GROMACS .gro file of C-alpha atoms in nm:
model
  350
    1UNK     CA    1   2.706  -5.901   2.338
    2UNK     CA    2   3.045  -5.853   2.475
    3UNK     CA    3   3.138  -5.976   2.786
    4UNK     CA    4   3.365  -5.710   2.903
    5UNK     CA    5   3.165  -5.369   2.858
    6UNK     CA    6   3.527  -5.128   2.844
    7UNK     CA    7   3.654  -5.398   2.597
    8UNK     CA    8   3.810  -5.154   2.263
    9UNK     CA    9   3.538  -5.069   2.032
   10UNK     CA   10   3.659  -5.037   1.688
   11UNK     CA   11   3.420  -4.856   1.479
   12UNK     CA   12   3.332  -5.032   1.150
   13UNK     CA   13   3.266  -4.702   0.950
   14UNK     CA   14   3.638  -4.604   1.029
   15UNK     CA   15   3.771  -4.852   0.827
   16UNK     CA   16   3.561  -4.884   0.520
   17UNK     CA   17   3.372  -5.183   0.319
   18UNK     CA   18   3.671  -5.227   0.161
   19UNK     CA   19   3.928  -5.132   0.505
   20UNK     CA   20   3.690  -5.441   0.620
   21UNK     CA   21   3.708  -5.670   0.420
   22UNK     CA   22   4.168  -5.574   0.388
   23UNK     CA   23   4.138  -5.664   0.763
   24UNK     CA   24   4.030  -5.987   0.743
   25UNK     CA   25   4.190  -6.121   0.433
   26UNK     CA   26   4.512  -5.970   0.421
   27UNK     CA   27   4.629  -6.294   0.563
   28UNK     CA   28   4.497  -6.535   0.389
   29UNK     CA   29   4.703  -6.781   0.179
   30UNK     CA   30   4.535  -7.009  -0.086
   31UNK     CA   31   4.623  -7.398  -0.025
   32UNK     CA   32   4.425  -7.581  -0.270
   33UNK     CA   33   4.580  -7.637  -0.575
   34UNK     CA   34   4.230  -7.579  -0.756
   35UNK     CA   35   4.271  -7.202  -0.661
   36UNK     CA   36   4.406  -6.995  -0.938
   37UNK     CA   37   4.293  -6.694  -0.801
   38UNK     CA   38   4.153  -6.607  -0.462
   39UNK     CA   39   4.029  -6.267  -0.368
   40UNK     CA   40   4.147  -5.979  -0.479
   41UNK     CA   41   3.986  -5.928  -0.818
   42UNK     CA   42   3.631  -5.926  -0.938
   43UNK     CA   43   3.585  -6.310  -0.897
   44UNK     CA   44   3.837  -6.603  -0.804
   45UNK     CA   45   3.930  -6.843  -1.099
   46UNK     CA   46   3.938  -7.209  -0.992
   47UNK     CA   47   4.084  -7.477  -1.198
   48UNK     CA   48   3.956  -7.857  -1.133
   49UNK     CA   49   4.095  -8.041  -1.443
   50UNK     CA   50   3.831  -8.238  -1.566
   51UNK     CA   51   3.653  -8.297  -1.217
   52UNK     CA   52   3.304  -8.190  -1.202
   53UNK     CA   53   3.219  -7.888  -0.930
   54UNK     CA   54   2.976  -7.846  -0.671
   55UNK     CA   55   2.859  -7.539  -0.548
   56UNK     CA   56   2.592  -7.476  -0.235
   57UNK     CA   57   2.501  -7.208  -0.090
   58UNK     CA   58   2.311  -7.135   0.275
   59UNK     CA   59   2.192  -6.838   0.491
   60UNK     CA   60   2.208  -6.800   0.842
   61UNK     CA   61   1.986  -6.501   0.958
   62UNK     CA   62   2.030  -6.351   1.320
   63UNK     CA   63   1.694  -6.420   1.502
   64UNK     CA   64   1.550  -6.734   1.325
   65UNK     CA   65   1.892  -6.937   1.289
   66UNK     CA   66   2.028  -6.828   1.584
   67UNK     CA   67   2.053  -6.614   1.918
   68UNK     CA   68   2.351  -6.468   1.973
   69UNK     CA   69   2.254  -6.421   2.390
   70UNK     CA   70   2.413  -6.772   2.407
   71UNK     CA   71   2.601  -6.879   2.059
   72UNK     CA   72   2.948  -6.728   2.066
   73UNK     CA   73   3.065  -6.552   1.800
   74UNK     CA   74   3.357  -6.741   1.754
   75UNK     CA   75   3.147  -7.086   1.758
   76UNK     CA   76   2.876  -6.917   1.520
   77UNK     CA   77   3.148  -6.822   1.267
   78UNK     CA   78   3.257  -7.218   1.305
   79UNK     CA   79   2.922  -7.345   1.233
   80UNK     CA   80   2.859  -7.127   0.948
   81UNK     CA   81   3.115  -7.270   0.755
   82UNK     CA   82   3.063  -7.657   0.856
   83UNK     CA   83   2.676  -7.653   0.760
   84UNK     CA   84   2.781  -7.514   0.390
   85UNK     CA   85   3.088  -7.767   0.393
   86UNK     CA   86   2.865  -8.054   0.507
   87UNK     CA   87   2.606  -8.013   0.182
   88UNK     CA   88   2.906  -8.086  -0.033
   89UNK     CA   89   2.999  -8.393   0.200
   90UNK     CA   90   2.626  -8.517   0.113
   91UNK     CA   91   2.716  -8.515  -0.278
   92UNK     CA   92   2.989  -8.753  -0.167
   93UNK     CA   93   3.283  -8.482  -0.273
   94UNK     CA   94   3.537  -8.320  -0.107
   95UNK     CA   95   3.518  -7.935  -0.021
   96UNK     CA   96   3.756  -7.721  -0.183
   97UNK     CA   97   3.672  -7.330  -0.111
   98UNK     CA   98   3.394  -7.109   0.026
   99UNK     CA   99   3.294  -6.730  -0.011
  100UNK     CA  100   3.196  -6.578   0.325
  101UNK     CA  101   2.912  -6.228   0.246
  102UNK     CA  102   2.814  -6.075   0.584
  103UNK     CA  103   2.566  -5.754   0.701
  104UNK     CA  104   2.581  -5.662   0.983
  105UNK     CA  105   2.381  -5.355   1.202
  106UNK     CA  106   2.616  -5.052   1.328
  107UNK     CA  107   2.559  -5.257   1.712
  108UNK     CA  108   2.883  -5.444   1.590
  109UNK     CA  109   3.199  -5.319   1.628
  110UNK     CA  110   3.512  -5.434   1.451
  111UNK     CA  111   3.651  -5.690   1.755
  112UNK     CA  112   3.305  -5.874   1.754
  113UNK     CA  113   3.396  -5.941   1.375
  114UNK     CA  114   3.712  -6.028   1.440
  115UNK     CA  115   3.563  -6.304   1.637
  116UNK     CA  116   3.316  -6.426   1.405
  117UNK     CA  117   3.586  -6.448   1.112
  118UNK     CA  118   3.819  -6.632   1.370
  119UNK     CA  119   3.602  -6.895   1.357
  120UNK     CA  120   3.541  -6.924   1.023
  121UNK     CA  121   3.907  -6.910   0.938
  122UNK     CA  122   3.931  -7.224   1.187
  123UNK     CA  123   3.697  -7.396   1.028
  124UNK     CA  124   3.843  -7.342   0.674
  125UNK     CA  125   4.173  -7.477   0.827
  126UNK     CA  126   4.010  -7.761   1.007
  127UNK     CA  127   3.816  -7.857   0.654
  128UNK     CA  128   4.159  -7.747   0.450
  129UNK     CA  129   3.897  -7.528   0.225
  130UNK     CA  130   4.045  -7.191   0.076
  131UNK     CA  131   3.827  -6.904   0.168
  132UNK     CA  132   3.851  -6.712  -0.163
  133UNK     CA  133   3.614  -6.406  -0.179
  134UNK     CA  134   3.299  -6.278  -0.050
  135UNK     CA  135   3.086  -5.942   0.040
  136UNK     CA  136   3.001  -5.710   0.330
  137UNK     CA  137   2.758  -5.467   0.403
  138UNK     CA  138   2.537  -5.287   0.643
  139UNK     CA  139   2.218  -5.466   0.818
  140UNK     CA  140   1.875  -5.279   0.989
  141UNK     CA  141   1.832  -5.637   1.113
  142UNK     CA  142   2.155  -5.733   1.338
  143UNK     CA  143   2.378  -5.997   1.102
  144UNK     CA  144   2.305  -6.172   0.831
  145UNK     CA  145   2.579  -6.439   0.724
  146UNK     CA  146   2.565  -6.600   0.358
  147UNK     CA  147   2.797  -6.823   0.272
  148UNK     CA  148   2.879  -7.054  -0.044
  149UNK     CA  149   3.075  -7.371  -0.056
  150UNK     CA  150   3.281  -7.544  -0.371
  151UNK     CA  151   3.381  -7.875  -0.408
  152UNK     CA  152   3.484  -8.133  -0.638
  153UNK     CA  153   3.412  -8.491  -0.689
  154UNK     CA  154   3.490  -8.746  -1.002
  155UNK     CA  155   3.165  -8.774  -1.210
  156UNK     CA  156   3.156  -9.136  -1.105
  157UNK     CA  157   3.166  -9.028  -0.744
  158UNK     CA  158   2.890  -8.770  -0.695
  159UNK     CA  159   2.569  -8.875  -0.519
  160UNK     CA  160   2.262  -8.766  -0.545
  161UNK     CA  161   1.913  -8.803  -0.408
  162UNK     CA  162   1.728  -8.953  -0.667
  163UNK     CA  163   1.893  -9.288  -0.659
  164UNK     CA  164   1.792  -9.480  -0.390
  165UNK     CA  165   1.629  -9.807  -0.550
  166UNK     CA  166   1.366 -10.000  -0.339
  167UNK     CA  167   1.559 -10.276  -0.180
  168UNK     CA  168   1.833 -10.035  -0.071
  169UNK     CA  169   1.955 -10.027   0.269
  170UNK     CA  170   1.891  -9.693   0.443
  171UNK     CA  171   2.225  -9.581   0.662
  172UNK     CA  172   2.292  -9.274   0.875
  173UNK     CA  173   2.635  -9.181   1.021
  174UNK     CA  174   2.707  -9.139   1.400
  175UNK     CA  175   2.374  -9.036   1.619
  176UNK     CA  176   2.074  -8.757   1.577
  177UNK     CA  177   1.874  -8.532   1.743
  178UNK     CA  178   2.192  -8.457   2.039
  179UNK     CA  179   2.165  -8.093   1.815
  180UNK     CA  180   1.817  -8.002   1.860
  181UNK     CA  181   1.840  -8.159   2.270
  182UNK     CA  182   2.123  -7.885   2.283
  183UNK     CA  183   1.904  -7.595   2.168
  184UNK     CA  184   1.667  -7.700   2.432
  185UNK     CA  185   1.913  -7.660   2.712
  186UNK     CA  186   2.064  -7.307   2.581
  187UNK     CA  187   1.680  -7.250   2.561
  188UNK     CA  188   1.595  -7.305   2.914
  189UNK     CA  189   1.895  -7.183   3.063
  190UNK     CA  190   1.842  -6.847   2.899
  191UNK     CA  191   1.453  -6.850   3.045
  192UNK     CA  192   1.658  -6.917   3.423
  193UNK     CA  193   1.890  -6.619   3.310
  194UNK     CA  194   1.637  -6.373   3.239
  195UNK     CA  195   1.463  -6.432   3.575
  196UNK     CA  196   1.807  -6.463   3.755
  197UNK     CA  197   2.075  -6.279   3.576
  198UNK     CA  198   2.325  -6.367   3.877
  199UNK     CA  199   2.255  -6.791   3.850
  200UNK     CA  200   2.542  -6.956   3.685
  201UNK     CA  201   2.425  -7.284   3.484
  202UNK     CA  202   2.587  -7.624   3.560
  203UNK     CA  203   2.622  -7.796   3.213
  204UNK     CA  204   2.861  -8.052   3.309
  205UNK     CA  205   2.546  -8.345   3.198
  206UNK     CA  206   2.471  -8.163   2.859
  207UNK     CA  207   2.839  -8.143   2.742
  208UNK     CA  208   2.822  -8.325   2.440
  209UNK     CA  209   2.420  -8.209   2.346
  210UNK     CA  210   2.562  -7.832   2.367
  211UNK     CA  211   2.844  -7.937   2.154
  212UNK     CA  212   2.663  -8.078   1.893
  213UNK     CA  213   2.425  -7.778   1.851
  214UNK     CA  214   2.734  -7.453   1.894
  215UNK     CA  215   3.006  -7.631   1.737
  216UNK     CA  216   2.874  -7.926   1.516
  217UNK     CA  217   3.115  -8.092   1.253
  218UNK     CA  218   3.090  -8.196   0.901
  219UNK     CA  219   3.117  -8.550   0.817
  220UNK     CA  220   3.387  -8.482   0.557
  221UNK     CA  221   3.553  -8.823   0.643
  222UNK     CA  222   3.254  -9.050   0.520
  223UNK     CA  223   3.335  -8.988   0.124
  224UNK     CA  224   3.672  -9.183   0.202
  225UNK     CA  225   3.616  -9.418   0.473
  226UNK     CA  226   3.295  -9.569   0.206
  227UNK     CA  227   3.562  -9.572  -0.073
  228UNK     CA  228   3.760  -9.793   0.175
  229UNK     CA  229   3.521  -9.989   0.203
  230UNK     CA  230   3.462 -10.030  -0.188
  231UNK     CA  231   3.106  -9.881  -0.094
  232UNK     CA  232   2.922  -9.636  -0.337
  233UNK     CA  233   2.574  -9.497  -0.237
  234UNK     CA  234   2.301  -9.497  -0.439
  235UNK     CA  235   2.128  -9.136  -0.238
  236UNK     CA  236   2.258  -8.897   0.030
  237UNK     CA  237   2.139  -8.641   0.189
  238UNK     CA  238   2.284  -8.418   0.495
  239UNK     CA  239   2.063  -8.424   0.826
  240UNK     CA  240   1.995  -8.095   0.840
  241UNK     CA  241   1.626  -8.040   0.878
  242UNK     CA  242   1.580  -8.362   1.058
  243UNK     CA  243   1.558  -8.716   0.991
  244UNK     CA  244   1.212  -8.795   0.888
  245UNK     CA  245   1.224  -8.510   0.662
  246UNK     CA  246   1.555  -8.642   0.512
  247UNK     CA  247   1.428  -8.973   0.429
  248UNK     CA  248   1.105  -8.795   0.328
  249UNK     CA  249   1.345  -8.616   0.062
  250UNK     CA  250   1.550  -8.942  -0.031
  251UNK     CA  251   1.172  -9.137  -0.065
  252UNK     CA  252   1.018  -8.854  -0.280
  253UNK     CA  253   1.339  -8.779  -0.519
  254UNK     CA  254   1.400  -9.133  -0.604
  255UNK     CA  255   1.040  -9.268  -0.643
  256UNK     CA  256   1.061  -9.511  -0.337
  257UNK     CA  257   0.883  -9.611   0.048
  258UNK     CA  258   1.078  -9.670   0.336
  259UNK     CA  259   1.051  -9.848   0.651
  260UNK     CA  260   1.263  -9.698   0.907
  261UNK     CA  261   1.320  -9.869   1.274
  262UNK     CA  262   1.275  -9.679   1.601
  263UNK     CA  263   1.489  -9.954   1.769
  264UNK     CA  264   1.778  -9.912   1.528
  265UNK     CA  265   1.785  -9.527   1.545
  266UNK     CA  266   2.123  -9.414   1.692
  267UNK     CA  267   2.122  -9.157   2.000
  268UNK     CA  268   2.353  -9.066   2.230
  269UNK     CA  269   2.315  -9.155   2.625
  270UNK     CA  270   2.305  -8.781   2.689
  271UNK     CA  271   2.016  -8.743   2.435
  272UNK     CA  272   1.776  -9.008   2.658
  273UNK     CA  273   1.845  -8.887   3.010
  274UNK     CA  274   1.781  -8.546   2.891
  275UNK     CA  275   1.474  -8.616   2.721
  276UNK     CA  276   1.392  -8.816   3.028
  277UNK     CA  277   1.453  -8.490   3.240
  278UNK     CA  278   1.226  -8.258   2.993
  279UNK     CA  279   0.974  -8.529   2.937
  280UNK     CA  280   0.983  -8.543   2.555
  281UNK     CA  281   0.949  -8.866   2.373
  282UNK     CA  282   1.308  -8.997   2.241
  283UNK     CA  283   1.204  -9.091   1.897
  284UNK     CA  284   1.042  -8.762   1.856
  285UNK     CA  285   1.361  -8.598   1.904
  286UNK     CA  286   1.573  -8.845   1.725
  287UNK     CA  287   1.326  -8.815   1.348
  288UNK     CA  288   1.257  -8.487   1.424
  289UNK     CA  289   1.529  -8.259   1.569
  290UNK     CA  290   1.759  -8.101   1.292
  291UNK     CA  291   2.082  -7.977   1.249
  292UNK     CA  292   2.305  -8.285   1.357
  293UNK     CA  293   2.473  -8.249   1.019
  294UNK     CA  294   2.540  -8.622   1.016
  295UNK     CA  295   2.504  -8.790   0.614
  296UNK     CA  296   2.156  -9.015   0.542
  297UNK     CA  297   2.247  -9.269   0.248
  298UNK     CA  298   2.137  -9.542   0.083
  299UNK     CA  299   2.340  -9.862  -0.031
  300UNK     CA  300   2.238 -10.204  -0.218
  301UNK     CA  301   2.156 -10.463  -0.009
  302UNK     CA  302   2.472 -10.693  -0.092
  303UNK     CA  303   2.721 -10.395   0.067
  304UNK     CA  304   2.596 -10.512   0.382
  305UNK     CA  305   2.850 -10.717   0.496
  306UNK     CA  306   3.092 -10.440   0.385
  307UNK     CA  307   2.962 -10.203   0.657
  308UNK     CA  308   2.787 -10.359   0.938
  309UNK     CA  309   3.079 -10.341   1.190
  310UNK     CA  310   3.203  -9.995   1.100
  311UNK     CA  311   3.124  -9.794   1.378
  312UNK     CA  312   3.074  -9.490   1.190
  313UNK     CA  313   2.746  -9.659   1.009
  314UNK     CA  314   2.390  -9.801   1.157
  315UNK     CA  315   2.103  -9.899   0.943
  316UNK     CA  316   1.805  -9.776   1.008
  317UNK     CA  317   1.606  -9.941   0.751
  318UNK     CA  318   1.521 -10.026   0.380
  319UNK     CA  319   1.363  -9.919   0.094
  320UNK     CA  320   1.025  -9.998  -0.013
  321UNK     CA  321   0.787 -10.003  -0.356
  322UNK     CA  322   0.680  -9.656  -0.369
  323UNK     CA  323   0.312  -9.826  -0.323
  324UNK     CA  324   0.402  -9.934  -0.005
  325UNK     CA  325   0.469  -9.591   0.129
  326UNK     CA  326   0.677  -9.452   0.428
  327UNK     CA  327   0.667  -9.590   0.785
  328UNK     CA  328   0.814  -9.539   1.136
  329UNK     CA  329   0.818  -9.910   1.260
  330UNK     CA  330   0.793  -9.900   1.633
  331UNK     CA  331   0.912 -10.122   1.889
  332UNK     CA  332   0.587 -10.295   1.937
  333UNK     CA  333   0.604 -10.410   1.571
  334UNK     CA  334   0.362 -10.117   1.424
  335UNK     CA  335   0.362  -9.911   1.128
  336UNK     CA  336   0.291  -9.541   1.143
  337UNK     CA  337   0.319  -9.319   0.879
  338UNK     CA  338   0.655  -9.094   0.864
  339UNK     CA  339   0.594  -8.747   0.855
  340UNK     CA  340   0.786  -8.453   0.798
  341UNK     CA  341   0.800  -8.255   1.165
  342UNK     CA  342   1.179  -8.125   1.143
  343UNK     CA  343   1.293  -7.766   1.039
  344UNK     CA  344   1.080  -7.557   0.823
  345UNK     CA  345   1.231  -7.219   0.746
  346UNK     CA  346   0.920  -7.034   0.578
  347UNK     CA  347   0.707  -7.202   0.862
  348UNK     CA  348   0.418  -6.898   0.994
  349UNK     CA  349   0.472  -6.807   1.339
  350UNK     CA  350   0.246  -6.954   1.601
   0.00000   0.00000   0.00000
């Protein structure tokens, strides 16, 4: 796990749950004025006068969300926080605080921790969120992160899923499936690793696909550049779990169809030539591949002209009668029926 085998090895048991969790809070200043009290007693007490919260919370389990023989521990602790902070982004409000809970087996000493919560303390300074409380305890199962995100939002700015009406225009931010392209490389070049332990991998043409799958960012931006714009969606979702499944949610919660355009799907140059080089369809990685963490939303048709040179927006497509159903239009003009092929969590093993 750690490079350097004589690297110090603080035991965890010498310091306590509670020696622990001193460690790696005693520094830790509350910024938000929403705070009243962080940890240090039974629960923190936030104050939002008058706005409504949000709270989400999501699990990252060593072994099925990710392998630690390639995902630093420093980036991991990064990414936990970012894919709790960017389910608050998809309400359209603005993260205030999370709670960090973390078991983890006796293999883990105290300066592999110290790594992890590095990370995590970036991200909550990167975000400005307060991290205000949280658990630890032992794991038979390696390390088990948990962590849950607060936010606020004016009730006349939250978003949901369930509003999407069916002439909307459907809009995603920046480009997909460069995540799930990433976890392909890490993939392979962990196959070349165990047959060659001494081969060192040239990533130089995956830069930005690796990026997007160790170190992926929220899009806590979008809530005010859309204000900007005097924009307010009707449904958001985060992309998560993948595309098609997204708009699968958005369809299903808000009673619509959708037709959504292969041609207008945004991917990034590094996503086709590497898709070229493992021979896997484009468009099947684009609707499919999760965890690009990028928002899915819906507008009304007239905002249009509001958004269609912002570079942070494409649309993909529109909103149908229900009746109609929900279709992948391909380039050739034909309608196939969108499925949901992205990220299932309680999927059996093959």
């Amino acid at each position: 796990m750690l490079e350097d085998k004589n690297q110090q090895r603080t035991s965890l048991a010498s310091l306590g749950e509670f020696g622990l969790i001193e460690h790696f809070t005693k520094n830790i200043k509350p910024k938000q004025p929403s705070t009243a009290k962080g940890i240090g007693d039974d629960a923190a007490v936030l104050d939002f006068k008058g706005k409504k919260t949000v709270v989400s919370t999501d699990m990252l389990v060593e072994g099925v969300h990710f392998d630690l023989s390639y995902m630093p521990l420093k980036h991991l602790g990064y990414k936990a926080v970012v894919v709790n902070i960017s389910d608050i982004c998809a309400m359209n409000a603005t993260p205030t605080q999370i709670t960090i809970s973390i078991a983890v087996s006796n293999r883990f000493p105290l300066e592999a921790l110290e790594e992890l919560y590095e990370g995590m303390r970036l991200a909550a300074q990167v975000y400005d969120v307060d991290i205000i409380g949280g658990d630890t305890t032992s794991s038979q199962k390696g390390m088990i992160i948990s962590i849950t995100a607060i936010g606020q939002a004016d009730e006349e700015e939250i978003t949901y899923r369930n509003g999407a009406g069916n002439t909307d225009l459907l809009v995603v931010t920046g480009d997909v499936g460069a995540a799930y392209m990433g976890l392909q490389v890490l993939e392979r070049e962990k196959e070349v690793f165990k047959v060659n332990p001494q081969n060192q991998p040239d990533l130089d043409a995956y830069t930005y696909l690796i990026e997007r799958q160790l170190k992926p960012e929220a899009r806590k931006d979008i809530k005010e550049i859309l204000k900007g714009l005097e924009i307010k969606p009707t449904a958001m979702i985060d992309v998560s779990d993948g595309l098609s499944s997204e708009i699968l949610h958005l369809c299903k919660q808000s009673g619509v169809g959708c037709n959504l355009y292969e041609e207008k799907i945004p991917v990034d140059p590094q996503l086709i030539s590497s898709c070229e080089e493992f021979n896997i369809d484009i468009t099947t990685v684009a609707i499919n591949g999760g965890e690009d963490y990028e928002l899915l939303f819906t507008v009304k048709i007239e905002d249009y002209d509001k958004l269609k040179h912002n570079p942070n927006f494409t649309v993909i497509g529109h909103m149908t009668q229900e009746s109609e159903g929900m279709h992948l239009v391909t380039r050739a003009n034909t309608k196939i029926p969108l499925k949901a092929r992205g990220w299932n969590a309680m999927q059996e093993e093959e």
